[in-house]
């Protein structure tokens, strides 16, 4: 393994609804995911995040696991409905107290807390008022950011505003396979501007509260045409604009990509007000990159009453994860280099805020989990980060998704991404072989610095 720069951040990541459980404790309100999970057929086997990893009660054990692992940063998310149960109004102190205790415990263990403010758990009353289709949600988000940072920014320097706004728009509002389950197709586009505006207004609130680093995390994917036909190449450019540029160009260049020229509608139509783009493009201190898979697309087929969208194709010829996702480490180098080439001096330092894989982990009779396949995955992707650094990309950190197995949205508990195996019957945590491998890697990198 190549040597990473001194001070490189090695971390793990989780998100509130995926690990905390305790959905009705401490004054927490309902989020869109609580509602969505109750809809028959929405989640595999009708599973919910009601208990998840019970991290709300077992956080001390989880911090100890991280301390043992030797990570220097922990990316978690703050549950909006825990801090502000209805999405507006005063803070719910027991909710803030939970993150306050967690923050102190992390700092005492020498781990830098990197909270994300929005990892998909929108308070249900805000969804009832229009959710991210409503401009007001952006202002509510900034108020919530002010409450969270007002309590924690004296100890937390780095704040991530949004996680993967593309997924919220595409799966939550365009096709409806995620909460809140709306299938509006291109009618979902206003959620892009409102999330970005939320990011911009929250950035102001975070800075006012003393945050030193503001970060936006997107999920990036190299987009490959299925063939070299002009039509497939055009479709790849269109999808690239939708996934990779829609949530990045406005932040780093102050302009939206011209989606209309790709037949993908206008994300700004009638909703952008004076000052919005200035707020959205206020400088950020780092860009969060989540990477899992490349995307292969072919030209739109005949549209029947709807927009003709690029067609997502299967990618063959690579090993796959338990999710069936192709394992393509070089795709991570590709997205990082592409970001640098695309945004040049405007690109701030980058953190890989998520990367990891679900694998068919089965404990052996002695309870151990020998996830050699995950080790291979992580090894390949960490080398891919090193390749990007060697190519001149300013990558400052790498965080594995995830610390421990957790609630994987529509897939419930069927996909395991953790370095730590969780037995959901007993809540027993068992570090997998990949945990020891990552611990050794971190120790080796640090001993060399
Ligand atoms: O579990 C998710 C996470 O919440 C967001 N990024 C992708 C992960 C794996 O699907």
PDB file of N, CA and C in Angstrom, residues 11-12 69 371 374 378 400-405 417-421 430-436 438:
ATOM      1  N   UNK A  11     -11.173   7.302   8.419  1.00  0.00           N
ATOM      2  CA  UNK A  11     -12.393   7.320   9.215  1.00  0.00           C
ATOM      3  C   UNK A  11     -13.391   6.251   8.835  1.00  0.00           C
ATOM      4  N   UNK A  12     -14.509   6.321   9.508  1.00  0.00           N
ATOM      5  CA  UNK A  12     -15.663   5.479   9.204  1.00  0.00           C
ATOM      6  C   UNK A  12     -16.899   6.381   9.218  1.00  0.00           C
ATOM      7  N   UNK A  69     -10.151   0.849  16.701  1.00  0.00           N
ATOM      8  CA  UNK A  69      -9.847   0.790  15.267  1.00  0.00           C
ATOM      9  C   UNK A  69      -8.766   1.806  14.911  1.00  0.00           C
ATOM     10  N   UNK A 371     -14.315 -11.751   6.222  1.00  0.00           N
ATOM     11  CA  UNK A 371     -14.770 -11.056   5.001  1.00  0.00           C
ATOM     12  C   UNK A 371     -13.589 -10.645   4.126  1.00  0.00           C
ATOM     13  N   UNK A 374     -14.392  -8.193   1.333  1.00  0.00           N
ATOM     14  CA  UNK A 374     -14.447  -6.754   1.687  1.00  0.00           C
ATOM     15  C   UNK A 374     -13.027  -6.174   1.786  1.00  0.00           C
ATOM     16  N   UNK A 378     -11.772  -2.931  -0.213  1.00  0.00           N
ATOM     17  CA  UNK A 378     -11.228  -1.719   0.416  1.00  0.00           C
ATOM     18  C   UNK A 378      -9.792  -1.472  -0.042  1.00  0.00           C
ATOM     19  N   UNK A 400     -14.651   4.821   5.519  1.00  0.00           N
ATOM     20  CA  UNK A 400     -15.318   3.588   5.090  1.00  0.00           C
ATOM     21  C   UNK A 400     -16.804   3.651   5.443  1.00  0.00           C
ATOM     22  N   UNK A 401     -17.651   3.313   4.476  1.00  0.00           N
ATOM     23  CA  UNK A 401     -19.043   3.020   4.775  1.00  0.00           C
ATOM     24  C   UNK A 401     -19.141   1.517   4.927  1.00  0.00           C
ATOM     25  N   UNK A 402     -19.308   1.009   6.121  1.00  0.00           N
ATOM     26  CA  UNK A 402     -19.736   1.732   7.282  1.00  0.00           C
ATOM     27  C   UNK A 402     -19.021   1.150   8.506  1.00  0.00           C
ATOM     28  N   UNK A 403     -19.065   1.862   9.619  1.00  0.00           N
ATOM     29  CA  UNK A 403     -18.505   1.297  10.850  1.00  0.00           C
ATOM     30  C   UNK A 403     -19.096  -0.081  11.107  1.00  0.00           C
ATOM     31  N   UNK A 404     -20.428  -0.171  11.015  1.00  0.00           N
ATOM     32  CA  UNK A 404     -21.073  -1.450  11.375  1.00  0.00           C
ATOM     33  C   UNK A 404     -22.269  -1.704  10.470  1.00  0.00           C
ATOM     34  N   UNK A 405     -22.692  -2.947  10.371  1.00  0.00           N
ATOM     35  CA  UNK A 405     -23.875  -3.300   9.596  1.00  0.00           C
ATOM     36  C   UNK A 405     -25.029  -2.436  10.087  1.00  0.00           C
ATOM     37  N   UNK A 417     -22.859  -3.733   5.256  1.00  0.00           N
ATOM     38  CA  UNK A 417     -21.735  -2.908   4.795  1.00  0.00           C
ATOM     39  C   UNK A 417     -20.658  -2.731   5.861  1.00  0.00           C
ATOM     40  N   UNK A 418     -20.858  -3.302   7.061  1.00  0.00           N
ATOM     41  CA  UNK A 418     -20.013  -2.916   8.188  1.00  0.00           C
ATOM     42  C   UNK A 418     -18.633  -3.550   8.240  1.00  0.00           C
ATOM     43  N   UNK A 419     -17.738  -2.860   8.952  1.00  0.00           N
ATOM     44  CA  UNK A 419     -16.477  -3.469   9.386  1.00  0.00           C
ATOM     45  C   UNK A 419     -16.747  -4.302  10.634  1.00  0.00           C
ATOM     46  N   UNK A 420     -17.910  -4.017  11.244  1.00  0.00           N
ATOM     47  CA  UNK A 420     -18.316  -4.728  12.456  1.00  0.00           C
ATOM     48  C   UNK A 420     -19.641  -5.429  12.142  1.00  0.00           C
ATOM     49  N   UNK A 421     -19.689  -6.710  12.457  1.00  0.00           N
ATOM     50  CA  UNK A 421     -20.911  -7.494  12.237  1.00  0.00           C
ATOM     51  C   UNK A 421     -21.883  -7.224  13.388  1.00  0.00           C
ATOM     52  N   UNK A 430     -19.511  -7.785  16.479  1.00  0.00           N
ATOM     53  CA  UNK A 430     -18.308  -8.595  16.288  1.00  0.00           C
ATOM     54  C   UNK A 430     -17.447  -7.980  15.191  1.00  0.00           C
ATOM     55  N   UNK A 431     -16.276  -7.475  15.523  1.00  0.00           N
ATOM     56  CA  UNK A 431     -15.406  -6.951  14.465  1.00  0.00           C
ATOM     57  C   UNK A 431     -15.095  -8.035  13.434  1.00  0.00           C
ATOM     58  N   UNK A 432     -15.220  -7.681  12.164  1.00  0.00           N
ATOM     59  CA  UNK A 432     -14.934  -8.634  11.091  1.00  0.00           C
ATOM     60  C   UNK A 432     -13.427  -8.598  10.793  1.00  0.00           C
ATOM     61  N   UNK A 433     -12.991  -9.504   9.918  1.00  0.00           N
ATOM     62  CA  UNK A 433     -11.566  -9.509   9.526  1.00  0.00           C
ATOM     63  C   UNK A 433     -11.197  -8.155   8.907  1.00  0.00           C
ATOM     64  N   UNK A 434     -12.124  -7.524   8.207  1.00  0.00           N
ATOM     65  CA  UNK A 434     -11.829  -6.228   7.557  1.00  0.00           C
ATOM     66  C   UNK A 434     -11.550  -5.143   8.596  1.00  0.00           C
ATOM     67  N   UNK A 435     -12.149  -5.266   9.761  1.00  0.00           N
ATOM     68  CA  UNK A 435     -11.891  -4.300  10.847  1.00  0.00           C
ATOM     69  C   UNK A 435     -10.416  -4.382  11.247  1.00  0.00           C
ATOM     70  N   UNK A 436      -9.933  -5.596  11.452  1.00  0.00           N
ATOM     71  CA  UNK A 436      -8.517  -5.753  11.851  1.00  0.00           C
ATOM     72  C   UNK A 436      -7.595  -5.280  10.736  1.00  0.00           C
ATOM     73  N   UNK A 438      -8.244  -2.966   8.486  1.00  0.00           N
ATOM     74  CA  UNK A 438      -8.260  -1.488   8.409  1.00  0.00           C
ATOM     75  C   UNK A 438      -7.475  -0.906   9.580  1.00  0.00           C
TER      76      UNK A 438
END
